[in-house]
mmCIF file of C-alpha atoms in Angstrom:
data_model
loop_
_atom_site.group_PDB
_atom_site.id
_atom_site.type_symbol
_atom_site.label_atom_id
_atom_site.label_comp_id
_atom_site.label_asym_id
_atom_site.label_seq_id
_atom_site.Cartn_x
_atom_site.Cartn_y
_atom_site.Cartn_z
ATOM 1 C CA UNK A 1 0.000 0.000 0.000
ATOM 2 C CA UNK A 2 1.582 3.398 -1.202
ATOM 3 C CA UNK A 3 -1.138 5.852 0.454
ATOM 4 C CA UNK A 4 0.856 8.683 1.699
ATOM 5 C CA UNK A 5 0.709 8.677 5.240
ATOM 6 C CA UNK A 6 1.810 12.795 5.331
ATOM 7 C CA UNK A 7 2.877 15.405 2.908
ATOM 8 C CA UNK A 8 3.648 19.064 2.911
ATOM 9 C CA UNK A 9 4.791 21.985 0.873
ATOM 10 C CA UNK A 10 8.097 22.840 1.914
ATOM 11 C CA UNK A 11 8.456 25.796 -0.376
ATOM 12 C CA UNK A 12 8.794 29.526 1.435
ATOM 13 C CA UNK A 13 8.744 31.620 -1.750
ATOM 14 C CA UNK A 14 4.696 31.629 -2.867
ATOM 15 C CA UNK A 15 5.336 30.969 -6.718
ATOM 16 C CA UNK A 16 5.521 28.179 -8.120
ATOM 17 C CA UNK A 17 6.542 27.895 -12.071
ATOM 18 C CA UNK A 18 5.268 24.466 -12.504
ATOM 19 C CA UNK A 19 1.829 22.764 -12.784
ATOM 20 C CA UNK A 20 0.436 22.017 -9.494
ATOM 21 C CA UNK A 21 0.539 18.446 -8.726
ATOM 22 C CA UNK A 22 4.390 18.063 -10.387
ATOM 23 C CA UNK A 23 5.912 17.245 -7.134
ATOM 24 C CA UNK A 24 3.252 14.355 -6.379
ATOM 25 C CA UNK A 25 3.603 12.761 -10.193
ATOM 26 C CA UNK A 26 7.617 13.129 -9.643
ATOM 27 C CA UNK A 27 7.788 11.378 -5.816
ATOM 28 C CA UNK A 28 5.428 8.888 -7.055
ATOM 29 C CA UNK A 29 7.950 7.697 -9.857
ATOM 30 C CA UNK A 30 10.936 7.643 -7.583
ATOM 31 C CA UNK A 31 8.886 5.308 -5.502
ATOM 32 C CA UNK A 32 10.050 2.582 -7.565
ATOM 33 C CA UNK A 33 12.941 3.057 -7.292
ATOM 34 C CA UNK A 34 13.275 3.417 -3.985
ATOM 35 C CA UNK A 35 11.801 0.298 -3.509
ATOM 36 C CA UNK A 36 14.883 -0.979 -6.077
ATOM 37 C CA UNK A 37 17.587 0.593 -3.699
ATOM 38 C CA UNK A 38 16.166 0.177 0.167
ATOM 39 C CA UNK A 39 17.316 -3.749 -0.251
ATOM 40 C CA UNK A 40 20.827 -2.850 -1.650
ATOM 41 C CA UNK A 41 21.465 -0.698 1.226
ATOM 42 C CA UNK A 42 21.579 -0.950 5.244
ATOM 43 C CA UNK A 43 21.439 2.549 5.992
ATOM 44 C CA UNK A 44 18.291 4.346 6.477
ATOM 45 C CA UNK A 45 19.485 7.449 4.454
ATOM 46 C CA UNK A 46 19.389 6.467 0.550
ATOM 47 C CA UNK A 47 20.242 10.181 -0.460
ATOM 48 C CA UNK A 48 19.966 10.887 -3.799
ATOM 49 C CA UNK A 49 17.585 8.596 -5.827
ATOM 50 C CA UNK A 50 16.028 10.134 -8.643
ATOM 51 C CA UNK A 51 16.086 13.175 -11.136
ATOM 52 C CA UNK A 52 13.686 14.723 -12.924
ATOM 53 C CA UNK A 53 14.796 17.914 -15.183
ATOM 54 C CA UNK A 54 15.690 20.117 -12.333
ATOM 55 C CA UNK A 55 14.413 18.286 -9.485
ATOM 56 C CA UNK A 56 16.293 16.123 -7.455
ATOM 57 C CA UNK A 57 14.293 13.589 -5.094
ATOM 58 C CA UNK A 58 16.092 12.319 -1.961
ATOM 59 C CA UNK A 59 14.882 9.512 0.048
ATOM 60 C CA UNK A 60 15.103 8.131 3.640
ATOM 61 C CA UNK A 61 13.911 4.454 4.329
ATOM 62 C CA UNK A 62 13.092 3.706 8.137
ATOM 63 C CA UNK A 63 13.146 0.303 9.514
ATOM 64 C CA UNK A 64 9.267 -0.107 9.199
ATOM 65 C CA UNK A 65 9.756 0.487 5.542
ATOM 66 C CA UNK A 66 8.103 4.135 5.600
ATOM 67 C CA UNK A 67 9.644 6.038 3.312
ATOM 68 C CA UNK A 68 10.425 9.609 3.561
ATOM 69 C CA UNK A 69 10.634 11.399 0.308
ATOM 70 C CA UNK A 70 11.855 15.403 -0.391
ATOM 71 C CA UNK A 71 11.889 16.664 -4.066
ATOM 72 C CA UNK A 72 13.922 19.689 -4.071
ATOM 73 C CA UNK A 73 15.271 21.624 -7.013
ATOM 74 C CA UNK A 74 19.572 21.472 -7.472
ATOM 75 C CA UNK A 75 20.569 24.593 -6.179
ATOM 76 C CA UNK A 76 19.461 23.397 -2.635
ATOM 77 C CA UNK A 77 20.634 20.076 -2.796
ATOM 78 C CA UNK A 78 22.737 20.297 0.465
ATOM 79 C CA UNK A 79 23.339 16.914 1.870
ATOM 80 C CA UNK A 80 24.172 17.539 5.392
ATOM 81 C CA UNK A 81 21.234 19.973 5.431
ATOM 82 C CA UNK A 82 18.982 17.048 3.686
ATOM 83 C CA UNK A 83 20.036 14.240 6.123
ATOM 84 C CA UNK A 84 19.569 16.406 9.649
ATOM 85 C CA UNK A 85 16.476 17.297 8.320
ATOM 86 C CA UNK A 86 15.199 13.881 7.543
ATOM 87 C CA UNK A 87 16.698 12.395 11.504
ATOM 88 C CA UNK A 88 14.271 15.019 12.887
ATOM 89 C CA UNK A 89 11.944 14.061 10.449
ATOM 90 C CA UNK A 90 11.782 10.452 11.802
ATOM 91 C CA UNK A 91 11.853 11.973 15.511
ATOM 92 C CA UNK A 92 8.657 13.706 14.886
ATOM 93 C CA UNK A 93 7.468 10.367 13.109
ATOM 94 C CA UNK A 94 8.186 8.306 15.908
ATOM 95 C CA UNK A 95 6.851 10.704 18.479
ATOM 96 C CA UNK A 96 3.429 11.111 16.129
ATOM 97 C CA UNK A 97 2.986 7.232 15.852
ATOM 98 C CA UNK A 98 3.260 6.198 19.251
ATOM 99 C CA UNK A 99 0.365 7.976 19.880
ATOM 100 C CA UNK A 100 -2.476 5.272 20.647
ATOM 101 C CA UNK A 101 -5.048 7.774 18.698
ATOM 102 C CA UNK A 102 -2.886 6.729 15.265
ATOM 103 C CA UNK A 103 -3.161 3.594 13.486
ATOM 104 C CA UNK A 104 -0.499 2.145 11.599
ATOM 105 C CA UNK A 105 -1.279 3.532 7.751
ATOM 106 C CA UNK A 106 -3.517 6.303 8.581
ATOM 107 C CA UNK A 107 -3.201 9.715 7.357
ATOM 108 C CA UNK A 108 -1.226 11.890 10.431
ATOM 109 C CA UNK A 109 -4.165 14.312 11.101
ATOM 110 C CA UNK A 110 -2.122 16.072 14.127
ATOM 111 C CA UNK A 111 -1.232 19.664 13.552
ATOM 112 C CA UNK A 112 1.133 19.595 16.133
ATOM 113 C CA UNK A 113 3.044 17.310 13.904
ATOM 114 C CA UNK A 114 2.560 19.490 10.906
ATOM 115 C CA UNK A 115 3.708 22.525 12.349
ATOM 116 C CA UNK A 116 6.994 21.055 13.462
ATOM 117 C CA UNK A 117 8.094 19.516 10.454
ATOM 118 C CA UNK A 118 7.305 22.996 8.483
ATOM 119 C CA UNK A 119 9.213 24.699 11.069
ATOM 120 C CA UNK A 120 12.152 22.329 11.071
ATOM 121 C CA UNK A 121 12.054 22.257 7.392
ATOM 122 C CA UNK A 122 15.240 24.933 6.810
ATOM 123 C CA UNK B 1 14.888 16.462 20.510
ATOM 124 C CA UNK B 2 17.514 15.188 22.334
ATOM 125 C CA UNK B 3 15.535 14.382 25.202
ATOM 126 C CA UNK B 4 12.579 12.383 23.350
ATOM 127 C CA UNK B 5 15.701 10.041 22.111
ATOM 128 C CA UNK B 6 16.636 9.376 25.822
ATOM 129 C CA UNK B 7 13.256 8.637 26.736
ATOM 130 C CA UNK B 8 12.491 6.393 23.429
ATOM 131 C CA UNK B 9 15.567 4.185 23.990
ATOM 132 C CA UNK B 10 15.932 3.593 27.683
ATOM 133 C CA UNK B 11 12.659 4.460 29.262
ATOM 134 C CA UNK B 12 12.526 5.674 33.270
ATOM 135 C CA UNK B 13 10.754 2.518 34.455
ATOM 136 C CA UNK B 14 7.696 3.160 36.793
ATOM 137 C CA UNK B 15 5.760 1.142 39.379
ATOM 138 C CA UNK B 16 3.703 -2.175 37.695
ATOM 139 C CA UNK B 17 0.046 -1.105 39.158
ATOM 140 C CA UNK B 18 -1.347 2.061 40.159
ATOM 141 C CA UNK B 19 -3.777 3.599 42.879
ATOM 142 C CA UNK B 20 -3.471 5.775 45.635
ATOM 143 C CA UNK B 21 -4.697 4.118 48.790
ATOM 144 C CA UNK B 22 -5.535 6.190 52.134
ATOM 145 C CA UNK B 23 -4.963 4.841 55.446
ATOM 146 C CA UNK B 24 -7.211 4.351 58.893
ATOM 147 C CA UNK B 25 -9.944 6.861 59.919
ATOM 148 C CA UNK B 26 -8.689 9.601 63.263
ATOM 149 C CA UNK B 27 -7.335 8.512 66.157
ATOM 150 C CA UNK B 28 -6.495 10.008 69.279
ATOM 151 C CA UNK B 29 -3.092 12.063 68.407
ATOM 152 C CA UNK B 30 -0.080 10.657 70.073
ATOM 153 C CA UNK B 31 2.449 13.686 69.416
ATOM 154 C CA UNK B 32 2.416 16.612 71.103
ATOM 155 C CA UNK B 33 1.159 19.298 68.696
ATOM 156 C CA UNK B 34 4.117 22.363 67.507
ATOM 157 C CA UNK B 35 3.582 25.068 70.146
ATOM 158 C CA UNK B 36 0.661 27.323 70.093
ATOM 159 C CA UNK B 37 -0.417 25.366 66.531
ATOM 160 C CA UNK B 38 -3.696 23.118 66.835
ATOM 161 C CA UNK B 39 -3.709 22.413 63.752
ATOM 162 C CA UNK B 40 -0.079 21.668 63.385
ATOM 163 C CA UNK B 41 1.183 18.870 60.798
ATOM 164 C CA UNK B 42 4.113 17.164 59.855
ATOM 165 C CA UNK B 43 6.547 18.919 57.665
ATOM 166 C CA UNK B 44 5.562 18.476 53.859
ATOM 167 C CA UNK B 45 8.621 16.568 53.598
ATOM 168 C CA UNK B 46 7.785 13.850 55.652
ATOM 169 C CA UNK B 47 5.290 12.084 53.273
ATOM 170 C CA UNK B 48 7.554 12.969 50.402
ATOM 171 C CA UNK B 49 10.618 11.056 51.851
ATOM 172 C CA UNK B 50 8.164 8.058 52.513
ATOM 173 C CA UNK B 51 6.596 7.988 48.914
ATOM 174 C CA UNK B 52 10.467 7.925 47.913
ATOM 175 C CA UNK B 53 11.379 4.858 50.131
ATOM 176 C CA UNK B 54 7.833 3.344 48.895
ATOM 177 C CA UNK B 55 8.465 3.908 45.502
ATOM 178 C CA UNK B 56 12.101 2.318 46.195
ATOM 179 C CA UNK B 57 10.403 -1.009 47.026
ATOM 180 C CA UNK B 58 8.231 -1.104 43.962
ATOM 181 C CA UNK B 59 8.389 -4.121 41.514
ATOM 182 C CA UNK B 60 9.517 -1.403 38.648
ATOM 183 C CA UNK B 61 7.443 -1.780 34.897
ATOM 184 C CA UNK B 62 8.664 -0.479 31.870
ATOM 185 C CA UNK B 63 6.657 3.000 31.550
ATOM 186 C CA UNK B 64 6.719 2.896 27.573
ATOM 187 C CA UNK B 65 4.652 -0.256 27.709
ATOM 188 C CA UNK B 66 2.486 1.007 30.657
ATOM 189 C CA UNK B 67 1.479 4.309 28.798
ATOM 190 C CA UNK B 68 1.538 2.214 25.493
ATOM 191 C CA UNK B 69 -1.218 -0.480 27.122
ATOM 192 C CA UNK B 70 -3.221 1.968 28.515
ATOM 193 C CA UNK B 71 -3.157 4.087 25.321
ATOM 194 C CA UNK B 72 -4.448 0.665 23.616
ATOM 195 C CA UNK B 73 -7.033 -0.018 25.951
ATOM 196 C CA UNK B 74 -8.631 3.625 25.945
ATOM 197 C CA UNK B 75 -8.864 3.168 22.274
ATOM 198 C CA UNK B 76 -10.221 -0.256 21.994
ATOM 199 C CA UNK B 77 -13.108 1.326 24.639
ATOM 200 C CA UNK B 78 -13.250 3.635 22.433
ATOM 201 C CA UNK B 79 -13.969 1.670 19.288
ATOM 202 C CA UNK B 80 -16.194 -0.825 21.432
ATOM 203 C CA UNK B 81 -18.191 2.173 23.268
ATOM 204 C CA UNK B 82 -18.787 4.823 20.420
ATOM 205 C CA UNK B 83 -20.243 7.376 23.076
ATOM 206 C CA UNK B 84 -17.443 9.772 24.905
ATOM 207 C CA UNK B 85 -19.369 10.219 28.253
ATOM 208 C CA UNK B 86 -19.927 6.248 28.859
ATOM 209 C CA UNK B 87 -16.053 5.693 27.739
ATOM 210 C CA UNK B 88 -15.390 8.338 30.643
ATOM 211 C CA UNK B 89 -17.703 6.230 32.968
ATOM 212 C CA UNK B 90 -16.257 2.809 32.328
ATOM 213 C CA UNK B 91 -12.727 3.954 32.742
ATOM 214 C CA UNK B 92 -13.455 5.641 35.970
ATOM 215 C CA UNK B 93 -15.463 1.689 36.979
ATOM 216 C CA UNK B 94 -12.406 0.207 35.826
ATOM 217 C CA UNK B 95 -10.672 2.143 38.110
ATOM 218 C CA UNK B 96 -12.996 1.906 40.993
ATOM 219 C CA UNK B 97 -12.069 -1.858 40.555
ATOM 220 C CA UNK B 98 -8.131 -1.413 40.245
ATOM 221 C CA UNK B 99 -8.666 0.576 43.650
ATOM 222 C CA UNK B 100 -10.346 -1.412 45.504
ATOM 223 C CA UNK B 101 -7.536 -4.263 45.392
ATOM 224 C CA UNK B 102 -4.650 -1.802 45.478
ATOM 225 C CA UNK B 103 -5.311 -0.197 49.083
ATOM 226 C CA UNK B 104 -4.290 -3.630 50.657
ATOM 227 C CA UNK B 105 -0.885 -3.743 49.004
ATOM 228 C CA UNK B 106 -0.371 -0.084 49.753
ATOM 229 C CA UNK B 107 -0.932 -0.837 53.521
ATOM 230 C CA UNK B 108 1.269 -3.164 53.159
ATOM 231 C CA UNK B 109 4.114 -1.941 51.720
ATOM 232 C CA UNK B 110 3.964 1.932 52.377
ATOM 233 C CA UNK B 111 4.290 1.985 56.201
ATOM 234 C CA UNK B 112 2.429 5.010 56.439
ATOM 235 C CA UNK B 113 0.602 5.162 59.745
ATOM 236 C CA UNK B 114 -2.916 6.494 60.601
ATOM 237 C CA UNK B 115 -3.954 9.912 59.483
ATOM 238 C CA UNK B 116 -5.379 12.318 61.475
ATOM 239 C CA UNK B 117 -8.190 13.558 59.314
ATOM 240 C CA UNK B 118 -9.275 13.750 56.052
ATOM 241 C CA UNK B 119 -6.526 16.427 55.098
ATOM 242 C CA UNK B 120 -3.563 14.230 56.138
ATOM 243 C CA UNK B 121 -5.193 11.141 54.513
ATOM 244 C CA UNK B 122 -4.920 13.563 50.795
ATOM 245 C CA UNK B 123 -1.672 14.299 51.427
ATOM 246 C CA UNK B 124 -0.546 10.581 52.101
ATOM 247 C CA UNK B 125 -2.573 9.763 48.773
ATOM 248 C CA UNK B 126 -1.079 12.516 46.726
ATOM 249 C CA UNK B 127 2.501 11.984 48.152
ATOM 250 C CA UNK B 128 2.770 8.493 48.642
ATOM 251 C CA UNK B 129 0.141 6.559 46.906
ATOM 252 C CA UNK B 130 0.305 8.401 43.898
ATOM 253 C CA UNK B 131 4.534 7.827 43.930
ATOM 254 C CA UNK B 132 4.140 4.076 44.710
ATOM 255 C CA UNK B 133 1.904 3.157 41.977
ATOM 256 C CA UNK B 134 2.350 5.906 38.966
ATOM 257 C CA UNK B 135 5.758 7.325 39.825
ATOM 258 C CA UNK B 136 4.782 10.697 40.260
ATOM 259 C CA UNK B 137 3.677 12.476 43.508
ATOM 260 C CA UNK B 138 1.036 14.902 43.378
ATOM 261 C CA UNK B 139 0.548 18.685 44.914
ATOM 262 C CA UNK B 140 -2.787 18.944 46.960
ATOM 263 C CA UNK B 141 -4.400 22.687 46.718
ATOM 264 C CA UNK B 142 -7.299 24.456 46.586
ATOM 265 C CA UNK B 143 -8.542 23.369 49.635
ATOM 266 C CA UNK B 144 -12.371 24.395 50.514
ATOM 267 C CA UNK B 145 -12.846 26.478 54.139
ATOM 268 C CA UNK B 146 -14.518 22.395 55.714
ATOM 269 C CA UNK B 147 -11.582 20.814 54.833
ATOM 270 C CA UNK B 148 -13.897 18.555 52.592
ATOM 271 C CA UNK B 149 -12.450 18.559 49.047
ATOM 272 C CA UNK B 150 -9.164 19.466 47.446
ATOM 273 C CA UNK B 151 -7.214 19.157 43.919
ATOM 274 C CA UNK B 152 -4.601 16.899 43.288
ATOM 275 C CA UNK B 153 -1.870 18.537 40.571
ATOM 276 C CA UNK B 154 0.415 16.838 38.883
ATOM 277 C CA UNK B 155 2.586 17.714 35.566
ATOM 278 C CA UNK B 156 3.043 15.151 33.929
ATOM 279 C CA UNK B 157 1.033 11.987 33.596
ATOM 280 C CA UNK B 158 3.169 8.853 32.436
ATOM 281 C CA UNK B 159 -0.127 7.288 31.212
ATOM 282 C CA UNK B 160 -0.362 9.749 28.810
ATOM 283 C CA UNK B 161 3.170 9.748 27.312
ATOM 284 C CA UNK B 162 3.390 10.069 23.388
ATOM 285 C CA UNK B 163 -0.595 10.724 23.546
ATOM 286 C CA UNK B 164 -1.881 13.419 21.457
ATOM 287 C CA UNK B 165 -5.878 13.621 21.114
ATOM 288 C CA UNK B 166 -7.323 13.865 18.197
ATOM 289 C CA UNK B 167 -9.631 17.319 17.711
ATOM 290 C CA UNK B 168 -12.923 15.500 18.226
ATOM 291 C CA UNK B 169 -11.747 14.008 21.366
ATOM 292 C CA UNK B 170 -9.812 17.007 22.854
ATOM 293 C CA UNK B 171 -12.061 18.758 26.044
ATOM 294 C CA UNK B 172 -14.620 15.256 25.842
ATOM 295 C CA UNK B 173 -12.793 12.638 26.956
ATOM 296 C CA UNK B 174 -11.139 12.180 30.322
ATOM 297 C CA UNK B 175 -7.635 10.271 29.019
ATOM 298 C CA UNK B 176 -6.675 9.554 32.787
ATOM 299 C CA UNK B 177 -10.186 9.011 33.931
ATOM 300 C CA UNK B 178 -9.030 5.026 35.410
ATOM 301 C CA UNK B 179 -7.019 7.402 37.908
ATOM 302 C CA UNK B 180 -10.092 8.752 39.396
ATOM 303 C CA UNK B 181 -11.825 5.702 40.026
ATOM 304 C CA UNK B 182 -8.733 4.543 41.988
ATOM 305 C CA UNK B 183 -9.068 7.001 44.138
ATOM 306 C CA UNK B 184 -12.406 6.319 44.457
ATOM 307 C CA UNK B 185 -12.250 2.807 45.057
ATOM 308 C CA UNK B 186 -9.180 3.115 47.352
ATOM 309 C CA UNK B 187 -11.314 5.502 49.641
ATOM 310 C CA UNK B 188 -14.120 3.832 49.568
ATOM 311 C CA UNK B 189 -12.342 0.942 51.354
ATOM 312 C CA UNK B 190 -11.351 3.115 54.015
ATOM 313 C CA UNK B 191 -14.672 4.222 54.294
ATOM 314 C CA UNK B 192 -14.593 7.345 52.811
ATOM 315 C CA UNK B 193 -16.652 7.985 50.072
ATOM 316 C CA UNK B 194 -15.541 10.340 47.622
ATOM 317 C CA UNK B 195 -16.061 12.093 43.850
ATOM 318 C CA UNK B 196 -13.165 12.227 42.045
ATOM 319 C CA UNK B 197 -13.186 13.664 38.914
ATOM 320 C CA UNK B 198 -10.482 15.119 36.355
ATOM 321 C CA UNK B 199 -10.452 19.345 36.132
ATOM 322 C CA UNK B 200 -7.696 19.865 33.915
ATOM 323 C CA UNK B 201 -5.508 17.793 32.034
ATOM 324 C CA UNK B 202 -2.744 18.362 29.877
ATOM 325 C CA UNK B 203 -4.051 16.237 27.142
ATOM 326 C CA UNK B 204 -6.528 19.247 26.299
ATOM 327 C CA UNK B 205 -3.882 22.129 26.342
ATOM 328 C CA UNK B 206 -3.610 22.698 30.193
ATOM 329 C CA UNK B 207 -0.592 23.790 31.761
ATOM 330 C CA UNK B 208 -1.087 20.521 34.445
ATOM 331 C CA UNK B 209 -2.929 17.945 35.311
ATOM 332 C CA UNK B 210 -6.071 18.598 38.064
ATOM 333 C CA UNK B 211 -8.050 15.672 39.882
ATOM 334 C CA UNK B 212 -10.813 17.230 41.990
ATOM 335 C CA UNK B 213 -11.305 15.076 45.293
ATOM 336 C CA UNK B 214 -14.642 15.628 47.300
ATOM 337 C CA UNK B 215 -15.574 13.729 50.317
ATOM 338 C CA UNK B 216 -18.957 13.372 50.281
ATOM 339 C CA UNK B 217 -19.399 11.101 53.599
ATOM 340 C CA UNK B 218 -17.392 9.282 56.099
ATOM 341 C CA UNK B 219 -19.256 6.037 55.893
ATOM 342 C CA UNK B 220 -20.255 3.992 59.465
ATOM 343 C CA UNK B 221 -18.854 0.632 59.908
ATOM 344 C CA UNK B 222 -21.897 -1.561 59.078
ATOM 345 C CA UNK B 223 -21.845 -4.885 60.795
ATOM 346 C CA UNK B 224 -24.503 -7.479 59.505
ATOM 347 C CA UNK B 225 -26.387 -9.315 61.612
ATOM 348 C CA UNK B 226 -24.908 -12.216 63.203
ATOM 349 C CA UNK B 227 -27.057 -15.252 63.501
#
């Protein structure tokens, strides 16, 4: 099941040059191949998996096989920046799930969690 | 977030069960009372050392999979029992049930003595009882001018760890609510019956948690009949 559990705009600026649901048809094609690398691999960071024209799609696997996907464009392809924000990423995902109220596969409806990944998003 | 990985990966382990129980009705006082002070107590710190030394002799649970049990069985109630209010009422029966077992062990193994009146016997719950079986003692304020009903406070709840409510839940349903039949039950086997019922809790967006205690009547030894 590929449902996603979460997503949010990262994006400060307000316009956006490309047709609306880009991002969503781009991160659904590096799925695959995702799926391709998280068996080659013991680390939970798989970096970068996937380009598409100017965007870049980076990936994080966690143990529980949910995967963590940012498409950014290359001029802010910093990987430090990328990997500390994808550890407190799966803090907040950890935190959010251990709540009893959340069932495994269900859509995270908290806005606490929603406000802290925008704010620790850069 | 530091201190969330501490917690996830070697939990503070906590006391297996949970209730605060209360100890005998008044007696005659044995101590002399401070000087010139009828209504003199013992220092605050007295209870607090005990609940310590109780709370040392604990059989110690891990509190991840306490607050992770609990947090399962509120929301399998919840998915049994679709109404809010009767969710609130069978956690607070379950409670009444935990309670009325757990006063024996906490005679047992507190070695808190007789309390004076009903004052003392809050303090010993909130201090002692409440250390021995959750791991966290409790403030007692907002007393009423008889003496009759008080508020326990407490910061943080470690049945509630990792809990957030969801928005249709938030301000209806009483997370902690097994804690005030505890105290119910607990009381009740010292002949004390009491309403217990949660004021504030942190769950909703309070600053701390509140459990409202109110003695309602100090109930007469009732002897049947004996044939």
């Amino acid at each position: 099941n590929d449902c996603p559990v979460y997503e949010a705009d990262l994006s400060g600026q307000g316009v956006r040059d490309d047709s609306p649901h880009l991002d969503e048809f781009v991160l659904n094609a590096a799925l695959d191949i995702v799926d391709d690398i998280v068996w080659t691999t013991t680390a939970m960071h798989l970096r970068h998996v996937d380009k598409f024209n100017e965007f870049n799609v980076s990936a994080y696997c966690t143990a529980g096989h949910t995967r963590f996907m940012l498409v950014h464009k290359t001029r802010h392809d910093n990987a430090q920046a990328i990997r500390s924000f994808f550890n407190e990423l799966h803090d907040l995902y950890i935190k959010a799930v251990m709540s009893p109220f959340c069932t495994p596969d269900a859509r995270i409806e908290s806005p606490a969690f929603d406000q802290r990944v925008k704010a620790s998003a850069k | 977030l530091k201190p969330f990985w501490v917690k996830f990966c070697g939990p503070a382990l906590r006391a297996s069960s949970r209730a605060p129980p209360r100890a005998a009705p008044p007696r005659p006082l044995a101590r002399v009372p401070g000087p010139g002070d009828a209504m003199a107590r013992a220092g605050p710190d007295r209870y607090g050392k005990l609940g310590d030394q109780a709370f040392g002799k604990m059989e110690k649970v891990n509190s991840d999979l306490l607050a992770l049990t609990y947090g399962s069985l509120v929301t399998q109630l919840l998915r049994d029992v679709e109404d809010v209010d009767a969710v609130n009422a069978q956690l607070e029966k379950m409670g009444y049930n935990i309670g009325l077992r757990v006063v024996d062990e906490f005679l047992a193994k507190s070695g808190a003595g007789p309390c004076q009146d009903f004052r003392d016997t809050c303090e010993v719950l909130a201090k002692v009882g409440l250390r021995m079986f959750l791991g966290v003692a409790a403030d007692v304020v907002m007393w009423n001018r008889e003496l009759t009903a008080c508020s326990l406070v407490f910061p943080d709840n470690p049945l509630a760890d990792y809990v957030e409510l969801p928005q249709h839940l938030s301000n209806r349903l009483w997370y902690s609510n097994l804690l005030c039949g505890v105290v119910r039950g607990a009381l009740e086997q010292l002949q004390l019956r009491v309403e217990c019922s949660f004021q504030k809790d942190t769950l909703n967006g309070d600053e701390h948690n509140m459990i409202r205690v109110e003695l309602k009547e100090v109930m007469r030894e009732d002897y049947g009949e004996d044939d």
